[in-house]
Amino acid sequence: MQAFNWQKIQNGSDIRGVAIAGVPNEEVNLTPEVVSILGKAFASWLSQKLNKPTTELLISVGRDSRLSGAELMQAVMTGINALGSQVYDLAIASTPAMFMSTITDGFKCDGAIMLTASHLPFNRNGLKFFTAQGGLEKKDITDILTLAEKNEFVVSESQGKITEHNFIAVYASQFVTQIRRAVNHPEHYEQPLKGLKVIVDAGNGAGGFYADQVLLPLGADITGSQFLDPDGTFPNHVPNPEDKAAMAAICDAVIKHQADFGIIFDTDVDRSAAVDQFGKELNRNRLIALISAIVLQEHPQSTIVTDSITSDGLTKFIERDLQGKHHRFKRGYKNVINESIRLNQTGHESWLAIETSGHGAMKENYFLDDGAYLVSKLLIELAKSKLTGKSLTDLIVNLQEPIESEEFRIKMTVDDFKALGDRLINDLQAFASNQPDWQIVPHNYEGIRVSCNSIDENGWFLLRLSLHDPVMPLNIESNIEGGVAKILQRLTAFFQSIEGLDISAFSRNG
């Protein structure tokens, strides 16, 4: 392992790599040997953090439905056992459930590992780590990889053992209890979703449990639910609420089966989206608006933290209609969560941190980005609104949505792409400042955001540097037809003068 590049498998606060061969130009770097060493490294890191011998540690391990999951899970458990630590094998589970295994009575594991690569292709896999304080930060992952690279672990004379547990059933029962109490149905306390047809699309990931173990006990009709069985080839569609084919699949299912509500999860259930009774997507800005309306009913005037690409209409809705505060921050689920936590620590009440991708974390739920928790909050409101003869989406009737919304990914073809990206943002700032009908948006925390105020544009754009790749995403929204093309036309003249850029993505709009 001396020549292995350990830092290459770090992806922010996660570890990700290629676990299955066969895809051109994607060499396997997440092997059982590597993962076994990572198990030892996590146990060692945890021992140092908790000031507790590895022989006294209890670590839970779970996985999603990926083809490589079973083998890699066995490898990581073997590594943990080698240092004398005990392992709870939670089998196929969700990422949020793994965190809950560190704080739930009867378990309270010292740490947890989830093997998942979220919505990435079938040949990828990765590891997410938790303690009772939450998910690990980027620096923690760097420290674990440093221990892995040294590989100087002392193998215990007494090997740890593996014990199997059905924790997902425990986790599911927590939602059942939560929804019963919150709805408090006057006639059907045990089955507050009776009379509602709710369809779940798990995309053959780990979220199928929600239909059978949460909705059914609550009395919901789950006829039409689809792709509930785990299948790491993802034969039907990518398990990703941001994927157009995935959203089309759940929308079609809701319409076909005349359902009241549709739910879709990503592979490891830390993200979700929903569909209303008319087959209309409740994702991105709509999902944020809906959960914000619920949160601000419970916690008036508090702050909603979102990522940087939310719409102007969402800001108006949160601040004007809901009387809350909208704090538009940076992309990255860890960024919005940590910012919301920071606000609370400085005396500014914030109960929700949410990305347009569907990552949503709530203060009342340990700031855990849990797709199942998010949709449970929506289902509670759905059941309550039915009792009063209203519709769930009445909550967002005043949300103004853009007529057009596009994202273009500008590729950078130079080695030092971060330097080029920083220079590009500075140059664009100067360019935008000289446009009489453009206004640079203040208090922007990522890249540059500009309001485009001419009557044939009536929108905004945001240019930022990707978190990890040599790409600059350009998001453009407009409140009139043809507005995106007008804004893009003016920007194209600017980008064409910069060397080291591939702006071929613009051609699809022109």
Coordinates of C-alpha atoms in Angstrom, one line a residue:
M1 CA 0.0 0.0 0.0
Q2 CA 3.0 2.3 0.0
A3 CA 2.3 3.8 -3.4
F4 CA -1.5 4.2 -2.7
N5 CA -2.8 7.8 -2.9
W6 CA -5.0 7.9 0.2
Q7 CA -5.9 11.6 -0.2
K8 CA -7.4 10.9 -3.6
I9 CA -10.3 9.0 -2.1
Q10 CA -11.3 12.0 0.2
N11 CA -14.4 13.8 -1.0
G12 CA -14.9 16.6 1.5
S13 CA -16.3 15.0 4.6
D14 CA -16.8 11.6 2.9
I15 CA -14.6 9.0 1.3
R16 CA -15.5 7.9 -2.2
G17 CA -13.8 5.8 -4.9
V18 CA -14.2 3.2 -7.6
A19 CA -15.1 -0.2 -6.3
I20 CA -15.9 -2.2 -9.4
A21 CA -13.8 -2.6 -12.5
G22 CA -15.1 -2.4 -16.1
V23 CA -15.8 1.3 -16.7
P24 CA -13.2 2.9 -19.0
N25 CA -10.7 5.2 -17.4
E26 CA -12.0 4.4 -13.9
E27 CA -9.4 2.3 -12.1
V28 CA -10.5 0.6 -8.9
N29 CA -9.1 2.3 -5.8
L30 CA -11.6 1.3 -3.2
T31 CA -10.6 -2.3 -2.7
P32 CA -11.4 -4.6 0.3
E33 CA -7.8 -4.2 1.5
V34 CA -8.1 -0.4 1.4
V35 CA -11.5 -0.5 3.2
S36 CA -10.2 -2.9 5.9
I37 CA -7.4 -0.4 6.7
L38 CA -10.0 2.4 6.8
G39 CA -11.9 0.3 9.4
K40 CA -8.8 0.1 11.5
A41 CA -8.1 3.8 11.0
F42 CA -11.6 4.8 12.1
A43 CA -11.4 2.6 15.2
S44 CA -8.0 4.1 16.0
W45 CA -9.2 7.7 15.5
L46 CA -12.3 7.0 17.6
S47 CA -10.2 5.6 20.4
Q48 CA -8.1 8.8 20.4
K49 CA -11.2 11.0 20.3
L50 CA -13.0 9.2 23.1
N51 CA -9.9 8.4 25.1
K52 CA -11.1 4.8 25.2
P53 CA -9.2 1.6 24.2
T54 CA -10.2 0.1 20.9
T55 CA -11.1 -3.1 22.7
E56 CA -13.9 -1.2 24.5
L57 CA -15.4 0.4 21.3
L58 CA -18.7 -0.5 19.7
I59 CA -19.1 0.5 16.1
S60 CA -22.1 0.0 13.8
V61 CA -21.7 -0.7 10.1
G62 CA -24.4 -0.5 7.4
R63 CA -24.6 -0.2 3.6
D64 CA -26.8 0.7 0.7
S65 CA -27.7 -1.6 -2.1
R66 CA -24.6 -1.3 -4.2
L67 CA -23.1 -4.4 -5.8
S68 CA -19.8 -3.9 -4.0
G69 CA -21.5 -3.2 -0.6
A70 CA -21.5 -6.7 0.9
E71 CA -17.8 -7.4 0.2
L72 CA -16.6 -4.0 1.4
M73 CA -18.8 -4.1 4.4
Q74 CA -17.2 -7.4 5.5
A75 CA -13.8 -5.9 4.9
V76 CA -14.4 -2.8 7.0
M77 CA -15.9 -5.0 9.9
T78 CA -12.9 -7.3 9.7
G79 CA -10.6 -4.3 10.0
I80 CA -12.5 -3.0 13.1
N81 CA -12.5 -6.4 14.7
A82 CA -8.7 -6.7 14.2
L83 CA -8.2 -3.9 16.8
G84 CA -10.6 -5.7 19.3
S85 CA -13.6 -3.5 18.7
Q86 CA -17.1 -4.9 18.6
V87 CA -19.3 -4.4 15.5
Y88 CA -23.1 -4.2 15.1
D89 CA -23.9 -5.4 11.5
L90 CA -27.0 -3.4 10.5
A91 CA -27.1 -4.8 7.0
I92 CA -28.8 -2.6 4.4
A93 CA -29.6 0.7 6.1
S94 CA -29.9 4.4 5.5
T95 CA -27.2 6.9 6.2
P96 CA -29.4 8.8 8.7
A97 CA -30.2 5.5 10.5
M98 CA -26.4 5.0 11.0
F99 CA -26.1 8.2 12.9
M100 CA -29.3 7.3 15.0
S101 CA -27.5 4.1 16.0
T102 CA -25.1 6.2 18.0
I103 CA -27.8 7.9 20.1
T104 CA -30.7 5.4 20.3
D105 CA -31.3 3.6 23.6
G106 CA -30.3 0.0 23.4
F107 CA -27.6 0.7 20.8
K108 CA -25.6 3.9 21.5
C109 CA -22.6 2.9 19.4
D110 CA -19.4 4.8 19.9
G111 CA -19.2 5.3 16.1
A112 CA -20.9 4.3 12.9
I113 CA -19.9 3.7 9.3
M114 CA -22.2 3.8 6.2
L115 CA -21.0 2.3 3.0
T116 CA -22.5 4.4 0.2
A117 CA -21.7 6.7 -2.7
S118 CA -25.1 8.4 -2.7
H119 CA -26.5 8.8 -6.3
L120 CA -23.2 8.0 -8.1
P121 CA -23.0 5.2 -10.7
F122 CA -23.1 1.5 -9.8
N123 CA -19.3 1.1 -9.9
R124 CA -18.6 3.6 -7.1
N125 CA -18.8 3.3 -3.4
G126 CA -17.7 5.2 -0.3
L127 CA -17.8 5.6 3.4
K128 CA -19.5 8.1 5.7
F129 CA -18.6 8.2 9.4
F130 CA -20.6 9.3 12.5
T131 CA -20.2 9.7 16.2
A132 CA -23.0 10.8 18.6
Q133 CA -22.0 14.4 17.8
G134 CA -22.9 13.9 14.1
G135 CA -21.2 13.4 10.8
L136 CA -17.4 13.8 10.7
E137 CA -15.9 17.0 9.2
K138 CA -13.4 17.3 6.4
K139 CA -10.5 17.6 8.8
D140 CA -11.6 14.4 10.6
I141 CA -11.5 12.5 7.3
T142 CA -8.0 13.8 6.6
D143 CA -6.9 12.6 10.0
I144 CA -8.3 9.2 9.4
L145 CA -6.6 8.9 6.0
T146 CA -3.3 10.0 7.6
L147 CA -3.7 7.0 10.1
A148 CA -4.6 4.7 7.2
E149 CA -1.5 5.8 5.2
K150 CA 0.8 5.1 8.2
N151 CA -0.9 1.7 8.7
E152 CA 0.8 1.3 12.1
F153 CA -2.1 -0.4 13.9
V154 CA -1.6 -2.7 16.9
V155 CA -3.7 -5.8 16.2
S156 CA -5.5 -6.9 19.4
E157 CA -4.9 -10.4 20.9
S158 CA -8.7 -10.6 21.5
Q159 CA -10.5 -10.1 18.2
G160 CA -13.8 -8.2 18.3
K161 CA -17.0 -10.0 17.2
I162 CA -19.8 -9.1 14.8
T163 CA -23.4 -9.1 16.0
E164 CA -26.3 -8.7 13.5
H165 CA -29.2 -6.3 14.4
N166 CA -32.3 -5.2 12.5
F167 CA -31.9 -1.5 13.4
I168 CA -33.9 -0.2 10.4
A169 CA -37.0 -1.6 12.1
V170 CA -36.2 0.4 15.2
Y171 CA -35.5 3.5 13.1
A172 CA -38.7 3.1 11.2
S173 CA -40.7 2.8 14.4
Q174 CA -39.4 6.2 15.5
F175 CA -41.2 7.7 12.5
V176 CA -44.4 5.8 13.2
T177 CA -44.5 7.2 16.7
Q178 CA -43.5 10.7 15.6
I179 CA -46.3 10.9 13.0
R180 CA -49.0 9.5 15.3
R181 CA -48.2 12.0 18.0
A182 CA -47.9 15.0 15.7
V183 CA -51.1 14.3 13.7
N184 CA -53.1 13.2 16.8
H185 CA -56.0 12.1 14.7
P186 CA -59.3 12.3 16.7
E187 CA -60.6 9.1 15.2
H188 CA -57.6 7.1 13.9
Y189 CA -54.8 7.8 16.3
E190 CA -52.9 4.6 15.4
Q191 CA -53.5 5.1 11.6
P192 CA -53.5 8.8 10.9
L193 CA -52.8 8.2 7.2
K194 CA -55.9 6.1 6.7
G195 CA -57.7 7.1 3.5
L196 CA -54.5 8.5 2.0
K197 CA -52.7 6.8 -0.9
V198 CA -49.0 7.5 -0.7
I199 CA -46.5 6.1 -3.3
V200 CA -42.9 5.5 -2.5
D201 CA -40.1 5.3 -5.2
A202 CA -36.9 4.0 -3.6
G203 CA -35.0 3.7 -6.9
N204 CA -33.8 0.2 -5.7
G205 CA -31.7 1.9 -3.0
A206 CA -32.1 1.6 0.7
G207 CA -35.4 3.5 1.1
G208 CA -37.9 0.8 0.5
F209 CA -38.4 0.2 4.2
Y210 CA -40.4 3.5 4.4
A211 CA -43.3 2.0 2.5
D212 CA -43.6 -1.2 4.4
Q213 CA -42.4 -0.2 7.9
V214 CA -43.6 3.4 8.2
L215 CA -46.6 4.0 5.9
L216 CA -48.4 0.7 6.2
P217 CA -48.5 0.7 10.0
L218 CA -49.9 4.3 9.8
G219 CA -52.8 3.1 7.6
A220 CA -51.7 4.5 4.2
D221 CA -52.5 2.8 1.0
I222 CA -49.1 2.2 -0.7
T223 CA -50.5 0.7 -3.9
G224 CA -48.3 1.7 -6.8
S225 CA -45.1 2.1 -4.8
Q226 CA -42.2 1.0 -6.9
F227 CA -38.6 0.0 -7.0
L228 CA -38.6 -0.8 -3.3
D229 CA -36.3 -3.9 -3.5
P230 CA -32.6 -3.2 -3.2
D231 CA -30.7 -3.7 -6.5
G232 CA -27.2 -2.3 -6.9
T233 CA -27.5 -2.2 -10.7
F234 CA -30.3 0.5 -10.4
P235 CA -32.2 -1.0 -13.3
N236 CA -35.1 1.4 -13.4
H237 CA -33.6 4.9 -12.8
V238 CA -30.8 6.6 -10.9
P239 CA -31.9 7.0 -7.2
N240 CA -31.6 10.8 -7.3
P241 CA -34.3 13.4 -6.7
E242 CA -32.4 15.7 -8.9
D243 CA -32.5 13.3 -11.9
K244 CA -35.2 14.2 -14.5
A245 CA -36.0 10.5 -15.3
A246 CA -36.3 9.7 -11.6
M247 CA -38.7 12.5 -11.0
A248 CA -40.7 11.6 -14.1
A249 CA -41.1 8.1 -12.8
I250 CA -42.6 9.1 -9.5
C251 CA -44.8 11.8 -11.1
D252 CA -46.1 9.3 -13.6
A253 CA -46.8 6.7 -10.8
V254 CA -48.8 9.3 -8.8
I255 CA -50.9 10.2 -11.8
K256 CA -51.4 6.6 -12.9
H257 CA -52.5 5.4 -9.4
Q258 CA -54.4 8.6 -8.5
A259 CA -52.3 8.9 -5.4
D260 CA -52.5 11.8 -2.8
F261 CA -48.8 12.0 -2.5
G262 CA -45.5 10.7 -3.9
I263 CA -42.1 10.3 -2.2
I264 CA -38.8 9.6 -3.8
F265 CA -35.5 8.9 -2.0
D266 CA -31.9 8.9 -3.1
T267 CA -29.8 5.7 -2.6
D268 CA -29.0 6.2 1.1
V269 CA -32.1 8.2 2.1
D270 CA -30.3 11.3 3.2
R271 CA -32.2 13.2 0.4
S272 CA -35.8 13.2 -0.7
A273 CA -38.4 15.0 -2.8
A274 CA -42.1 14.7 -3.1
V275 CA -45.0 14.9 -5.7
D276 CA -48.4 16.4 -5.1
Q277 CA -51.7 14.8 -6.1
F278 CA -51.6 16.3 -9.5
G279 CA -48.2 14.8 -10.3
K280 CA -46.4 18.1 -9.8
E281 CA -42.9 17.9 -8.5
L282 CA -42.3 19.2 -4.9
N283 CA -38.5 19.5 -5.1
R284 CA -35.8 22.2 -5.3
N285 CA -37.4 25.6 -4.5
R286 CA -40.9 24.1 -4.0
L287 CA -39.6 21.6 -1.4
I288 CA -37.7 24.3 0.4
A289 CA -40.8 26.6 0.4
L290 CA -43.0 23.9 1.7
I291 CA -40.8 22.8 4.6
S292 CA -40.1 26.4 5.3
A293 CA -43.8 27.1 5.7
I294 CA -44.1 24.3 8.1
V295 CA -41.0 25.3 10.1
L296 CA -42.1 29.0 10.3
Q297 CA -45.5 28.0 11.6
E298 CA -43.7 26.3 14.4
H299 CA -40.9 28.8 14.9
P300 CA -42.0 32.2 13.6
Q301 CA -39.4 34.7 12.3
S302 CA -36.5 32.2 12.5
T303 CA -33.9 31.9 9.8
I304 CA -34.0 29.4 6.9
V305 CA -30.4 28.6 5.6
T306 CA -30.2 27.5 1.9
D307 CA -27.5 27.0 -0.6
S308 CA -26.6 29.7 -3.1
I309 CA -28.7 28.8 -6.1
T310 CA -32.2 29.3 -4.7
S311 CA -34.5 31.6 -6.5
D312 CA -35.4 35.2 -5.9
G313 CA -39.0 34.1 -5.6
L314 CA -38.2 31.8 -2.7
T315 CA -36.6 34.7 -0.8
K316 CA -39.7 36.9 -1.3
F317 CA -41.9 34.0 -0.2
I318 CA -39.9 33.2 3.0
E319 CA -39.5 36.9 4.0
R320 CA -42.7 38.5 2.8
D321 CA -45.3 35.7 3.0
L322 CA -43.9 33.6 5.8
Q323 CA -42.3 36.5 7.8
G324 CA -39.1 34.5 8.2
K325 CA -35.5 35.3 7.3
H326 CA -33.8 33.7 4.3
H327 CA -30.0 33.3 4.6
R328 CA -28.7 32.2 1.2
F329 CA -25.3 30.6 1.9
K330 CA -22.9 28.2 0.0
R331 CA -23.4 24.9 -1.9
G332 CA -22.6 21.8 0.0
Y333 CA -24.9 20.2 2.5
K334 CA -22.2 20.4 5.2
N335 CA -21.9 24.1 4.5
V336 CA -25.6 24.9 5.0
I337 CA -25.8 22.7 8.1
N338 CA -22.8 24.2 9.8
E339 CA -23.9 27.7 9.0
S340 CA -27.3 27.0 10.6
I341 CA -25.6 25.6 13.6
R342 CA -23.3 28.7 13.8
L343 CA -26.3 31.0 13.6
N344 CA -27.9 29.3 16.6
Q345 CA -24.7 29.5 18.5
T346 CA -24.5 33.3 18.0
G347 CA -28.1 33.8 19.1
H348 CA -29.9 33.8 15.7
E349 CA -32.6 31.1 15.8
S350 CA -32.4 28.8 12.8
W351 CA -34.4 25.5 12.6
L352 CA -33.8 24.5 9.0
A353 CA -30.8 24.1 6.7
I354 CA -31.6 22.8 3.2
E355 CA -30.1 22.5 -0.2
T356 CA -31.9 22.6 -3.5
S357 CA -30.5 19.0 -4.0
G358 CA -32.9 17.7 -1.4
H359 CA -30.5 17.6 1.6
G360 CA -32.5 19.0 4.5
A361 CA -31.5 19.1 8.1
M362 CA -33.5 20.3 11.1
K363 CA -32.5 21.6 14.5
E364 CA -35.1 19.4 16.1
N365 CA -33.5 16.3 14.5
Y366 CA -29.8 16.8 15.5
F367 CA -29.2 18.8 12.2
L368 CA -29.1 15.4 10.5
D369 CA -29.8 15.5 6.8
D370 CA -32.5 12.8 6.7
G371 CA -34.7 12.5 3.7
A372 CA -37.1 10.2 5.6
Y373 CA -37.5 12.8 8.4
L374 CA -38.2 15.5 5.9
V375 CA -41.0 13.7 4.2
S376 CA -42.4 12.6 7.5
K377 CA -42.8 16.3 8.4
L378 CA -44.6 16.7 5.0
L379 CA -46.9 13.7 5.7
I380 CA -47.8 15.1 9.1
E381 CA -48.9 18.3 7.4
L382 CA -50.7 16.4 4.7
A383 CA -52.8 14.4 7.2
K384 CA -53.6 17.6 9.2
S385 CA -54.6 19.5 6.1
K386 CA -57.0 16.6 5.1
L387 CA -58.7 16.9 8.5
T388 CA -59.4 20.6 7.8
G389 CA -60.4 20.1 4.2
K390 CA -57.4 21.8 2.8
S391 CA -54.5 20.8 0.5
L392 CA -50.9 20.5 1.5
T393 CA -49.8 22.7 -1.3
D394 CA -52.0 25.6 -0.1
L395 CA -49.0 26.4 2.0
I396 CA -47.0 27.5 -1.0
V397 CA -49.7 29.0 -3.2
N398 CA -48.0 32.4 -3.1
L399 CA -44.6 31.1 -4.2
Q400 CA -43.4 32.9 -7.3
E401 CA -41.5 30.5 -9.5
P402 CA -39.2 31.4 -12.4
I403 CA -40.5 30.8 -16.0
E404 CA -37.0 29.5 -17.0
S405 CA -34.2 28.0 -15.1
E406 CA -31.0 26.5 -16.5
E407 CA -27.6 25.4 -15.3
F408 CA -24.5 25.4 -17.6
R409 CA -21.3 23.7 -16.6
I410 CA -18.3 25.6 -17.9
K411 CA -15.2 23.3 -18.1
M412 CA -11.7 24.6 -17.3
T413 CA -9.0 23.1 -19.4
V414 CA -6.0 24.3 -17.4
D415 CA -4.1 22.6 -14.5
D416 CA -4.5 25.4 -12.0
F417 CA -8.2 25.6 -12.4
K418 CA -8.9 27.2 -9.0
A419 CA -6.7 30.2 -9.9
L420 CA -8.5 30.6 -13.2
G421 CA -11.8 30.3 -11.5
D422 CA -10.9 33.0 -8.9
R423 CA -9.7 35.3 -11.7
L424 CA -12.8 34.7 -13.8
I425 CA -15.1 35.7 -10.9
N426 CA -13.1 38.9 -10.3
D427 CA -13.2 39.8 -14.1
L428 CA -16.9 39.1 -14.2
Q429 CA -17.4 41.3 -11.3
A430 CA -15.8 44.2 -13.2
F431 CA -17.8 43.3 -16.3
A432 CA -21.1 43.2 -14.5
S433 CA -20.4 46.5 -12.7
N434 CA -20.2 48.2 -16.1
Q435 CA -23.6 46.9 -17.2
P436 CA -26.2 49.6 -16.4
D437 CA -29.1 47.2 -16.0
W438 CA -27.2 44.6 -14.0
Q439 CA -26.6 44.8 -10.2
I440 CA -24.2 42.7 -8.2
V441 CA -26.1 41.1 -5.3
P442 CA -24.6 42.0 -1.9
H443 CA -24.1 39.5 0.9
N444 CA -23.3 36.7 -1.5
Y445 CA -21.1 34.0 0.0
E446 CA -20.1 32.0 -3.1
G447 CA -18.9 33.2 -6.5
I448 CA -20.8 36.1 -8.0
R449 CA -24.6 36.6 -8.2
V450 CA -26.0 39.3 -10.4
S451 CA -29.6 40.6 -10.8
C452 CA -30.5 41.3 -14.4
N453 CA -33.1 44.0 -14.4
S454 CA -33.8 44.7 -18.1
I455 CA -37.4 44.0 -19.2
D456 CA -36.3 41.3 -21.6
E457 CA -34.1 39.5 -19.0
N458 CA -35.8 40.0 -15.6
G459 CA -33.8 37.4 -13.7
W460 CA -30.4 36.6 -12.2
F461 CA -27.3 34.5 -12.7
L462 CA -24.8 32.9 -10.3
L463 CA -21.3 31.8 -11.3
R464 CA -19.3 29.8 -8.8
L465 CA -16.4 27.3 -8.6
S466 CA -17.4 23.6 -8.2
L467 CA -16.5 22.2 -4.8
H468 CA -14.2 19.5 -6.3
D469 CA -14.0 19.6 -10.1
P470 CA -12.4 21.8 -12.8
V471 CA -15.9 23.2 -13.6
M472 CA -17.7 26.5 -13.0
P473 CA -21.5 26.0 -12.8
L474 CA -23.4 28.9 -14.2
N475 CA -27.0 29.1 -13.0
I476 CA -29.4 31.4 -14.8
E477 CA -33.1 32.1 -14.0
S478 CA -35.6 34.4 -15.6
N479 CA -39.2 35.4 -15.0
I480 CA -40.0 35.8 -18.7
E481 CA -39.8 33.5 -21.7
G482 CA -36.5 33.8 -23.6
G483 CA -34.9 35.6 -20.6
V484 CA -32.2 32.9 -20.0
A485 CA -31.1 33.1 -23.6
K486 CA -30.8 36.9 -23.4
I487 CA -28.7 36.8 -20.2
L488 CA -26.6 34.0 -21.7
Q489 CA -26.0 35.9 -24.9
R490 CA -24.5 38.8 -23.0
L491 CA -22.4 36.5 -20.8
T492 CA -21.1 34.6 -23.9
A493 CA -19.4 37.7 -25.2
F494 CA -17.5 37.9 -21.8
F495 CA -16.6 34.2 -21.6
Q496 CA -15.4 34.0 -25.2
S497 CA -12.5 36.4 -24.3
I498 CA -11.1 34.1 -21.6
E499 CA -8.6 31.4 -22.5
G500 CA -8.8 28.0 -20.8
L501 CA -12.5 27.6 -20.9
D502 CA -14.8 25.2 -22.7
I503 CA -18.2 26.8 -23.1
S504 CA -19.7 24.3 -25.5
A505 CA -22.5 23.7 -22.9
F506 CA -23.9 27.1 -24.0
S507 CA -24.7 25.8 -27.5
R508 CA -27.7 23.8 -26.2
N509 CA -29.4 27.1 -25.5
G510 CA -28.5 28.8 -28.6

